Amino acid sequence: MFDETDQLSVNALRALSIDMIERAGSGHPGLPLDAAPMAYVLYSRHLRVDPQAPNWTNRDRFVLSAGHGSALLYSLLHLSGFPTSMADLQQFRQLHSMTPGHPEHGLVAGVDATTGPLGQGLGMAVGMAMAETHLAAQFNTPQQQVIDHFTYVICGDGDLMEGISHEAASLAGNLKLNKLIVLYDSNDVSLDGATDRTFSDDAQQRFTSYGWDYQKVSDGNDLAAIDTAITAAKAATDAPSIIEIKTTIGFGAPKQGTHLVHGAPLGQSDLAVTKRNLGWQAEPFTVPAAVKQRFQKQVQQRGQSAHQQWQTLLTAYAQAQPALAEQLQQALTQKLPANWQADLPQYQMGTSEAGRTTSQKMIQALAAKVPSLWGGAADLASSNKTDIAASSSFSATARQERNLNFGVREFAEAAAMNGIALHGGTHVFGGTFFVFSDYMRGAIRLAALQHLPVTYIFTHDSLAVGEDGPTHEPVEQLMSLRAMPGISVIRPADPNEAVAAWRLAMTTNDRPTVLVLTRQELAVLQGSLQQPNGVSRGGYVISPQQHSQAEGILMASGSEVALAIKAQQQLRKFGHDVVVVSMPCFDRFMQQSAAYREQVLPQQIRRRVSIELGVTLGWERFVGLDGLSLGVDTFGASGPAAEVLAEYGFTTAALVAAYQKLW
Amino acid sequence: MFDETDQLSVNALRALSIDMIERAGSGHPGLPLDAAPMAYVLYSRHLRVDPQAPNWTNRDRFVLSAGHGSALLYSLLHLSGFPTSMADLQQFRQLHSMTPGHPEHGLVAGVDATTGPLGQGLGMAVGMAMAETHLAAQFNTPQQQVIDHFTYVICGDGDLMEGISHEAASLAGNLKLNKLIVLYDSNDVSLDGATDRTFSDDAQQRFTSYGWDYQKVSDGNDLAAIDTAITAAKAATDAPSIIEIKTTIGFGAPKQGTHLVHGAPLGQSDLAVTKRNLGWQAEPFTVPAAVKQRFQKQVQQRGQSAHQQWQTLLTAYAQAQPALAEQLQQALTQKLPANWQADLPQYQMGTSEAGRTTSQKMIQALAAKVPSLWGGAADLASSNKTDIAASSSFSATARQERNLNFGVREFAEAAAMNGIALHGGTHVFGGTFFVFSDYMRGAIRLAALQHLPVTYIFTHDSLAVGEDGPTHEPVEQLMSLRAMPGISVIRPADPNEAVAAWRLAMTTNDRPTVLVLTRQELAVLQGSLQQPNGVSRGGYVISPQQHSQAEGILMASGSEVALAIKAQQQLRKFGHDVVVVSMPCFDRFMQQSAAYREQVLPQQIRRRVSIELGVTLGWERFVGLDGLSLGVDTFGASGPAAEVLAEYGFTTAALVAAYQKLW
């Protein structure tokens, strides 16, 4: 079933990988040398991809969770006929190359997810499998299975040590994601040495405990055994599959089986010995014609044929199910229905509402018009108010439903959201308490790096949480997230700003949006009502001064804007004519023109005070050396919210006094 | 074996807890009602604590990982005779009370760890058990077991869904921490509803896969069965133990068994019915005398007796082993030997060294003098350079050793470090790549909240990581950690600053210290050599201007300080006389007197430029509205370090040009 050319092809992957690493002078040869057989079997016999159409909707997904093995992935892409050229391989790890140190989605065609931070690849793959099964339930008909593909992962020991592997695998088991197949490169070695020094899990027991199917391949070079196991995994109907494949790290290298081959080039001498051990005779960066032909036939032609069949199927589907086909098309292109804003809530003066409640209403209004919208929370749906009332829980037996129950698994939630967004076809949101955004930071960062348009619903956004105390009161999370590149962080001041924030989240396609929402009520503010575009500019004058030029500026975000407006009124009585700026979104404000920013924060006005229920560090960007930032530079306290806020100086009187003391 | 008074005592815990929650108007009755029996059995029959000496070194540790059940813990502390008074219980969740919403270590005597963020309690308990076994190996003699106690945990379904539960349990299993005993309150309900909607792990298989002993108690109200299981767990010699105790959430309440009793007061009517169901007749906040007596005898007297026996033992130990006894005393009081600084490395001009290498030398020098120092890394010891060369790996068979191998488990590493610090008796450090500090942020926060003197060794601190690319290049981590209250973040500019930073870490007893270190070499700077106290002040003039007053200020941290000094020399040629300020530590600088800060950064000098390989947000604190911050406000790129740095404008020429363009 496997012949010499297959074996030669496996060694081509190995040889190219170590050539790349040697030339780059850095990289990780251990995994490519040991995992080349499983990767080859997967690509040549199973993975359904069209190298000429790397983003084909119904392709099988592949995630190299052990992203440090990138050389193997690029070698696969090159030989399979993806745009990765031999010249690209020779530029491995060079600046501006198409073969960066770890696989980067978006940059490299055929890379379905950016990986490297261990464990997250598995989490993203779970999200992909969730998206696949949800879209299949939404769109497939008995005649036409337009969404029907597998999600494959190669992971290593390091991935399975990470906590997120538990969260993701436990969730996948509960959801019975049978089209998720993990190849576990079980080589018993990690960076520092033999894994048994720290890691003695029984993988079979562990994954069985999650409800997974487990298989073992005792010889990682046995192509037929790997093939048989993958074939069996594909046949599973009610469980995800993991195949533990025992390998020898750095197979073929003189130091194989030790951590010394994990993360550094072999060196010219060892490289030569390795190639000799493998029987590899071709020049560096060359492969025999037979190998090229084998890949062309086994990956490219097989994939193109599958893609063509799917196109035919899709055409038939469009005729049989025109409405569904149009909806699918819209979903896959991330387009919103024309009427998506038809019934959004509106708020007039005199109304008050908690940020989380406005978000809840937005979710209902959006969900009614946008069938691709789904989301949930990490066991806090009732607190974050994330449920779509008209839908039920997405589960193993109700895959069409739109409420995602992630369990108490914030990190896997965020990673799965990334996978869902990478898969395409839906708009996804996910919530937790703002303070626990810390648990998912690694995945928020990967969302930003990959430009994924996911929406986070972070409620209970300040000390106003009250009784739950400092472990549950975010203080530094707001500025810490503002510090992250590539994300938009919005903390609305009232219901209208919250509506605007959600609208921005829905229309932002190139980055994650973080919605930072209160648990407590916020009164509608005149200025936000009058300036529906204020939030989109990041910062705007929400309450102007009385005279032509203000004496000073009060600036705030979220629940503190109302406080600033009250202080403005008080200060007038003392002859201080100040302007109030609402600053819901630092990043959007920084993207405005210099002229607009000058209009909102005129350079010559130096009496500036910011007030926010979070750390002050960062507000100096707008306050400068002559102003004052009122905030919370310690942890919070447990007590009724009003008392906690007063204790920390969040009163109109304190703000007024602070201004008056300075000026 | 258990009589009616025991049953009454269990119900006293329940009644007090729901009274507290009702009075506070917030809290979580579900767990106290269901877990009172296991908590009672633990406290009354097993836990060895002395309520009059809550910090007794050799006490058993108890961690309520499900910290939302705080009312139960406070009820236990009150009835056991800890300082928590009935008046304190009545002040549950009130501002400045001794009974905050979640258990707070340091504030409440008898609370061994601050909990609430789920999963971390288990992680801290693993650290406590590690510390116990390490100290026992260091100090015990066949005659005198001066360190010999158990670490108990009560955790819930939510804890076990969290990824950190996997990391911590897998590590504990590998280390065979047989004196760690987890009572798993298995009630099948979490905040949003029945756990089986998201969580179907087989706990027995799962924990067996980690090498734990597993027992099950099928009736959570069966005191004798719980007692038998704990007794059996204590007898385990080569594995940690988990006892899955099946309970009914909110036991006794009309809505028992549902998520409706999880997180809100029962309400007066349901509270009355609950007490009736439990046969509880005492007035609110009162308990029958028999209950008080039972607790006094079973907890207080038993504990005091154990404590007295230990004191006797310790006296004998001091006579038999005077040197060890003195060392133990020193370790327990966090004192450093008088000669601890005797052989610290020193660096003269002309030398260069990577930050991680200086740290490595510091670790060797310190380890030689400070026997209580131990630490390790999350499978990156060889990259972080954290190994103590004179020691070996701490393991199940070598508990006296001082190198901790946490595996690829950053979150559990940081949580275990917290537990080690909470336990006392050692100085602990732990490393990983700086970018992966994101994975441990939740635990760093709990270190800060608990004022724990742990030291993080975060190496590979910038884009200078180079080839590994954006997933491995920290950009926002530095400012994000500076934003966290209660920690000290130090990024040294050269080997002498790195030595000073490590010295500060060793002498800081009230907060964690984050050392942010380079992988690449840093040349010794004249100014740091001349001002050995510069780092302790957070910021200082490392290279003064030529004339009496500087025209401008260049400020930087870490590897960019050298760049600023070079730019200073260049700028002189163009007639710009600027001063260079090294700012290794924002938090320490902010703690200096206003006069000192004015001396370093004179108000009237507004030509200010900061340069740092991280996001600029936050630098405006020192740069103001008229200055300029050079930094990295996007993600990094994969390529050779020098090329990446040039690409991002980190050259002397770029800094000089930026200054000249403005002024």
CSV table of N, CA and C in Angstrom, one decimal, chain B residues 252-361:
chain,number,residue,atom,x,y,z
B,252,GLY,N,-30.9,20.8,51.1
B,252,GLY,CA,-31.9,21.2,52.1
B,252,GLY,C,-32.7,22.4,51.6
B,253,ALA,N,-32.2,23.1,50.6
B,253,ALA,CA,-33.0,24.2,50.1
B,253,ALA,C,-34.1,23.7,49.1
B,254,PRO,N,-35.2,24.5,49.1
B,254,PRO,CA,-36.3,24.1,48.1
B,254,PRO,C,-35.8,23.8,46.7
B,255,LYS,N,-34.8,24.6,46.3
B,255,LYS,CA,-34.3,24.5,44.9
B,255,LYS,C,-33.0,23.7,44.9
B,256,GLN,N,-32.8,22.8,45.9
B,256,GLN,CA,-31.6,22.0,45.9
B,256,GLN,C,-31.4,21.3,44.6
B,257,GLY,N,-30.2,21.1,44.2
B,257,GLY,CA,-29.9,20.3,43.0
B,257,GLY,C,-30.0,21.1,41.7
B,258,THR,N,-30.2,22.3,41.8
B,258,THR,CA,-30.3,23.2,40.6
B,258,THR,C,-29.3,24.4,40.7
B,259,HIS,N,-29.0,25.0,39.6
B,259,HIS,CA,-28.1,26.1,39.6
B,259,HIS,C,-28.7,27.3,40.3
B,260,LEU,N,-30.0,27.3,40.6
B,260,LEU,CA,-30.7,28.4,41.2
B,260,LEU,C,-30.2,28.7,42.6
B,261,VAL,N,-29.6,27.7,43.2
B,261,VAL,CA,-29.1,27.9,44.6
B,261,VAL,C,-27.6,28.1,44.6
B,262,HIS,N,-27.0,28.3,43.4
B,262,HIS,CA,-25.5,28.4,43.4
B,262,HIS,C,-25.0,29.8,43.9
B,263,GLY,N,-25.6,30.9,43.3
B,263,GLY,CA,-24.9,32.1,43.5
B,263,GLY,C,-25.7,33.3,44.0
B,264,ALA,N,-26.8,33.1,44.6
B,264,ALA,CA,-27.6,34.2,45.2
B,264,ALA,C,-28.3,33.8,46.5
B,265,PRO,N,-28.5,34.7,47.4
B,265,PRO,CA,-29.2,34.4,48.6
B,265,PRO,C,-30.5,33.6,48.4
B,266,LEU,N,-30.8,32.7,49.3
B,266,LEU,CA,-32.0,31.9,49.1
B,266,LEU,C,-33.3,32.7,49.2
B,267,GLY,N,-33.2,33.8,49.9
B,267,GLY,CA,-34.5,34.6,50.1
B,267,GLY,C,-35.0,34.1,51.4
B,268,GLN,N,-35.7,35.0,52.2
B,268,GLN,CA,-36.2,34.7,53.5
B,268,GLN,C,-37.1,33.5,53.6
B,269,SER,N,-38.0,33.4,52.6
B,269,SER,CA,-38.9,32.3,52.6
B,269,SER,C,-38.2,30.9,52.4
B,270,ASP,N,-37.3,30.8,51.4
B,270,ASP,CA,-36.6,29.6,51.1
B,270,ASP,C,-35.6,29.3,52.2
B,271,LEU,N,-35.1,30.3,52.8
B,271,LEU,CA,-34.2,30.2,53.9
B,271,LEU,C,-34.9,29.5,55.1
B,272,ALA,N,-36.1,29.9,55.4
B,272,ALA,CA,-36.8,29.3,56.5
B,272,ALA,C,-37.1,27.9,56.2
B,273,VAL,N,-37.5,27.6,55.0
B,273,VAL,CA,-37.8,26.2,54.6
B,273,VAL,C,-36.6,25.3,54.7
B,274,THR,N,-35.5,25.9,54.3
B,274,THR,CA,-34.2,25.2,54.3
B,274,THR,C,-33.9,24.8,55.7
B,275,LYS,N,-34.0,25.7,56.6
B,275,LYS,CA,-33.7,25.4,58.0
B,275,LYS,C,-34.6,24.4,58.6
B,276,ARG,N,-35.9,24.5,58.2
B,276,ARG,CA,-36.9,23.5,58.6
B,276,ARG,C,-36.5,22.1,58.1
B,277,ASN,N,-36.1,22.1,56.8
B,277,ASN,CA,-35.7,20.8,56.2
B,277,ASN,C,-34.5,20.2,56.9
B,278,LEU,N,-33.6,21.0,57.4
B,278,LEU,CA,-32.4,20.6,58.1
B,278,LEU,C,-32.7,20.3,59.6
B,279,GLY,N,-33.9,20.6,60.0
B,279,GLY,CA,-34.2,20.5,61.4
B,279,GLY,C,-33.5,21.5,62.3
B,280,TRP,N,-33.2,22.6,61.7
B,280,TRP,CA,-32.4,23.6,62.4
B,280,TRP,C,-33.3,24.6,63.1
B,281,GLN,N,-33.2,24.7,64.5
B,281,GLN,CA,-34.1,25.5,65.2
B,281,GLN,C,-33.5,26.8,65.9
B,282,ALA,N,-32.2,26.9,65.9
B,282,ALA,CA,-31.6,28.0,66.6
B,282,ALA,C,-31.9,29.3,65.9
B,283,GLU,N,-31.8,30.4,66.6
B,283,GLU,CA,-32.0,31.7,66.0
B,283,GLU,C,-30.9,32.0,65.0
B,284,PRO,N,-31.1,33.0,64.1
B,284,PRO,CA,-30.0,33.3,63.2
B,284,PRO,C,-28.8,33.7,63.9
B,285,PHE,N,-27.6,33.3,63.4
B,285,PHE,CA,-26.3,33.6,64.0
B,285,PHE,C,-26.2,33.1,65.4
B,286,THR,N,-26.8,32.1,65.7
B,286,THR,CA,-26.6,31.4,67.0
B,286,THR,C,-26.4,29.9,66.8
B,287,VAL,N,-25.6,29.3,67.7
B,287,VAL,CA,-25.5,27.8,67.5
B,287,VAL,C,-25.6,27.2,68.9
B,288,PRO,N,-26.1,26.1,69.0
B,288,PRO,CA,-26.3,25.4,70.3
B,288,PRO,C,-24.9,25.2,71.0
B,289,ALA,N,-24.9,25.2,72.3
B,289,ALA,CA,-23.7,25.0,73.0
B,289,ALA,C,-23.0,23.7,72.7
B,290,ALA,N,-23.7,22.7,72.4
B,290,ALA,CA,-23.1,21.4,72.1
B,290,ALA,C,-22.2,21.5,70.9
B,291,VAL,N,-22.7,22.3,70.0
B,291,VAL,CA,-21.9,22.4,68.7
B,291,VAL,C,-20.6,23.1,69.1
B,292,LYS,N,-20.7,24.2,69.8
B,292,LYS,CA,-19.4,24.9,70.2
B,292,LYS,C,-18.4,24.0,70.9
B,293,GLN,N,-19.0,23.2,71.8
B,293,GLN,CA,-18.1,22.3,72.6
B,293,GLN,C,-17.5,21.3,71.7
B,294,ARG,N,-18.3,20.8,70.7
B,294,ARG,CA,-17.7,19.8,69.8
B,294,ARG,C,-16.6,20.3,69.0
B,295,PHE,N,-16.8,21.5,68.5
B,295,PHE,CA,-15.7,22.1,67.7
B,295,PHE,C,-14.5,22.4,68.6
B,296,GLN,N,-14.8,22.9,69.8
B,296,GLN,CA,-13.7,23.2,70.7
B,296,GLN,C,-12.8,22.0,71.0
B,297,LYS,N,-13.5,20.9,71.2
B,297,LYS,CA,-12.8,19.7,71.5
B,297,LYS,C,-12.1,19.1,70.3
B,298,GLN,N,-12.9,19.0,69.2
B,298,GLN,CA,-12.4,18.3,68.0
B,298,GLN,C,-11.4,19.1,67.2
B,299,VAL,N,-11.5,20.4,67.2
B,299,VAL,CA,-10.6,21.1,66.4
B,299,VAL,C,-9.6,21.8,67.3
B,300,GLN,N,-10.1,22.6,68.2
B,300,GLN,CA,-9.2,23.4,69.0
B,300,GLN,C,-8.2,22.6,69.9
B,301,GLN,N,-8.8,21.8,70.7
B,301,GLN,CA,-8.0,21.0,71.7
B,301,GLN,C,-7.1,20.0,70.9
B,302,ARG,N,-7.7,19.4,69.9
B,302,ARG,CA,-6.8,18.5,69.2
B,302,ARG,C,-5.7,19.2,68.5
B,303,GLY,N,-5.9,20.4,68.0
B,303,GLY,CA,-4.9,21.1,67.3
B,303,GLY,C,-3.9,21.7,68.3
B,304,GLN,N,-4.4,22.2,69.4
B,304,GLN,CA,-3.4,22.7,70.4
B,304,GLN,C,-2.5,21.7,70.9
B,305,SER,N,-3.1,20.5,71.1
B,305,SER,CA,-2.3,19.4,71.6
B,305,SER,C,-1.2,19.0,70.6
B,306,ALA,N,-1.6,19.0,69.3
B,306,ALA,CA,-0.6,18.7,68.3
B,306,ALA,C,0.5,19.7,68.2
B,307,HIS,N,0.0,21.0,68.3
B,307,HIS,CA,1.0,22.1,68.3
B,307,HIS,C,2.0,22.0,69.4
B,308,GLN,N,1.5,21.7,70.6
B,308,GLN,CA,2.4,21.5,71.8
B,308,GLN,C,3.4,20.4,71.6
B,309,GLN,N,2.9,19.3,71.1
B,309,GLN,CA,3.8,18.2,70.8
B,309,GLN,C,4.9,18.6,69.8
B,310,TRP,N,4.5,19.3,68.9
B,310,TRP,CA,5.4,19.8,67.9
B,310,TRP,C,6.5,20.7,68.5
B,311,GLN,N,6.0,21.6,69.4
B,311,GLN,CA,7.0,22.5,70.0
B,311,GLN,C,8.0,21.7,70.8
B,312,THR,N,7.5,20.6,71.5
B,312,THR,CA,8.4,19.8,72.2
B,312,THR,C,9.4,19.1,71.3
B,313,LEU,N,8.9,18.6,70.2
B,313,LEU,CA,9.7,18.0,69.2
B,313,LEU,C,10.8,19.0,68.7
B,314,LEU,N,10.3,20.2,68.4
B,314,LEU,CA,11.2,21.2,67.9
B,314,LEU,C,12.4,21.5,68.9
B,315,THR,N,12.0,21.5,70.1
B,315,THR,CA,13.0,21.8,71.2
B,315,THR,C,14.1,20.7,71.2
B,316,ALA,N,13.6,19.5,71.1
B,316,ALA,CA,14.5,18.4,71.0
B,316,ALA,C,15.4,18.4,69.7
B,317,TYR,N,14.7,18.9,68.7
B,317,TYR,CA,15.4,19.0,67.4
B,317,TYR,C,16.5,20.0,67.5
B,318,ALA,N,16.2,21.1,68.1
B,318,ALA,CA,17.2,22.2,68.2
B,318,ALA,C,18.4,21.8,69.0
B,319,GLN,N,18.2,20.8,70.0
B,319,GLN,CA,19.3,20.3,70.7
B,319,GLN,C,20.1,19.3,69.9
B,320,ALA,N,19.4,18.5,69.2
B,320,ALA,CA,20.0,17.4,68.5
B,320,ALA,C,20.7,17.9,67.2
B,321,GLN,N,20.0,18.9,66.6
B,321,GLN,CA,20.5,19.4,65.3
B,321,GLN,C,20.6,20.9,65.3
B,322,PRO,N,21.5,21.5,66.1
B,322,PRO,CA,21.5,22.9,66.2
B,322,PRO,C,21.7,23.7,64.9
B,323,ALA,N,22.5,23.1,64.0
B,323,ALA,CA,22.8,23.9,62.8
B,323,ALA,C,21.5,23.8,61.9
B,324,LEU,N,20.9,22.6,61.7
B,324,LEU,CA,19.7,22.5,60.9
B,324,LEU,C,18.6,23.4,61.5
B,325,ALA,N,18.5,23.3,62.9
B,325,ALA,CA,17.4,24.1,63.5
B,325,ALA,C,17.6,25.6,63.2
B,326,GLU,N,18.8,26.0,63.2
B,326,GLU,CA,19.0,27.5,63.0
B,326,GLU,C,18.7,27.8,61.5
B,327,GLN,N,19.1,26.9,60.6
B,327,GLN,CA,18.8,27.0,59.2
B,327,GLN,C,17.3,27.0,59.0
B,328,LEU,N,16.6,26.1,59.7
B,328,LEU,CA,15.1,26.1,59.5
B,328,LEU,C,14.5,27.4,60.0
B,329,GLN,N,14.9,27.8,61.1
B,329,GLN,CA,14.4,29.1,61.7
B,329,GLN,C,14.6,30.2,60.7
B,330,GLN,N,15.8,30.3,60.1
B,330,GLN,CA,16.1,31.3,59.2
B,330,GLN,C,15.2,31.2,58.0
B,331,ALA,N,15.0,30.0,57.5
B,331,ALA,CA,14.2,29.8,56.3
B,331,ALA,C,12.8,30.2,56.6
B,332,LEU,N,12.3,29.8,57.7
B,332,LEU,CA,10.8,30.1,58.0
B,332,LEU,C,10.6,31.6,58.2
B,333,THR,N,11.6,32.3,58.6
B,333,THR,CA,11.4,33.7,58.8
B,333,THR,C,11.8,34.5,57.6
B,334,GLN,N,12.1,33.8,56.5
B,334,GLN,CA,12.5,34.5,55.2
B,334,GLN,C,13.8,35.3,55.4
B,335,LYS,N,14.6,35.0,56.4
B,335,LYS,CA,15.9,35.7,56.6
B,335,LYS,C,16.9,35.1,55.7
B,336,LEU,N,17.8,36.0,55.2
B,336,LEU,CA,18.9,35.6,54.4
B,336,LEU,C,20.1,35.5,55.3
B,337,PRO,N,21.0,34.5,55.0
B,337,PRO,CA,22.2,34.4,55.8
B,337,PRO,C,23.0,35.7,55.6
B,338,ALA,N,23.8,35.9,56.7
B,338,ALA,CA,24.6,37.2,56.7
B,338,ALA,C,25.5,37.4,55.5
B,339,ASN,N,26.0,36.3,55.0
B,339,ASN,CA,27.0,36.4,53.9
B,339,ASN,C,26.3,36.2,52.5
B,340,TRP,N,25.0,36.4,52.4
B,340,TRP,CA,24.4,36.0,51.2
B,340,TRP,C,24.9,36.8,49.9
B,341,GLN,N,25.4,37.9,50.2
B,341,GLN,CA,25.9,38.7,49.0
B,341,GLN,C,27.4,38.6,48.8
B,342,ALA,N,28.0,37.6,49.5
B,342,ALA,CA,29.5,37.5,49.5
B,342,ALA,C,30.1,37.3,48.1
B,343,ASP,N,29.5,36.5,47.3
B,343,ASP,CA,30.2,36.2,46.0
B,343,ASP,C,29.3,36.5,44.8
B,344,LEU,N,28.6,37.6,44.9
B,344,LEU,CA,27.8,38.0,43.7
B,344,LEU,C,28.7,38.4,42.6
B,345,PRO,N,28.3,38.1,41.4
B,345,PRO,CA,29.1,38.6,40.3
B,345,PRO,C,29.3,40.1,40.2
B,346,GLN,N,30.4,40.5,39.7
B,346,GLN,CA,30.6,42.0,39.5
B,346,GLN,C,31.1,42.1,38.1
B,347,TYR,N,30.8,43.3,37.5
B,347,TYR,CA,31.1,43.5,36.1
B,347,TYR,C,31.8,44.8,35.9
B,348,GLN,N,32.8,44.8,35.1
B,348,GLN,CA,33.6,46.0,34.8
B,348,GLN,C,33.3,46.4,33.4
B,349,MET,N,33.7,47.7,33.1
B,349,MET,CA,33.5,48.1,31.7
B,349,MET,C,34.3,47.2,30.7
B,350,GLY,N,33.7,47.1,29.6
B,350,GLY,CA,34.3,46.3,28.6
B,350,GLY,C,33.8,44.9,28.5
B,351,THR,N,33.0,44.5,29.5
B,351,THR,CA,32.3,43.2,29.6
B,351,THR,C,30.9,43.3,29.0
B,352,SER,N,30.5,42.2,28.4
B,352,SER,CA,29.1,42.1,27.9
B,352,SER,C,28.6,40.7,28.4
B,353,GLU,N,27.3,40.7,28.6
B,353,GLU,CA,26.6,39.4,29.0
B,353,GLU,C,25.1,39.6,28.8
B,354,ALA,N,24.5,38.4,28.4
B,354,ALA,CA,23.1,38.4,28.3
B,354,ALA,C,22.4,38.5,29.7
B,355,GLY,N,21.3,39.2,29.7
B,355,GLY,CA,20.6,39.3,31.0
B,355,GLY,C,20.3,37.9,31.6
B,356,ARG,N,19.9,37.0,30.8
B,356,ARG,CA,19.6,35.6,31.3
B,356,ARG,C,20.9,35.0,31.9
B,357,THR,N,22.0,35.3,31.3
B,357,THR,CA,23.3,34.7,31.8
B,357,THR,C,23.7,35.3,33.1
B,358,THR,N,23.5,36.6,33.2
B,358,THR,CA,23.8,37.3,34.5
B,358,THR,C,22.9,36.7,35.6
B,359,SER,N,21.6,36.5,35.2
B,359,SER,CA,20.7,35.9,36.2
B,359,SER,C,21.2,34.5,36.6
B,360,GLN,N,21.6,33.7,35.6
B,360,GLN,CA,22.1,32.4,35.8
B,360,GLN,C,23.3,32.4,36.8
B,361,LYS,N,24.2,33.4,36.7
B,361,LYS,CA,25.3,33.5,37.6
B,361,LYS,C,24.8,33.9,39.0
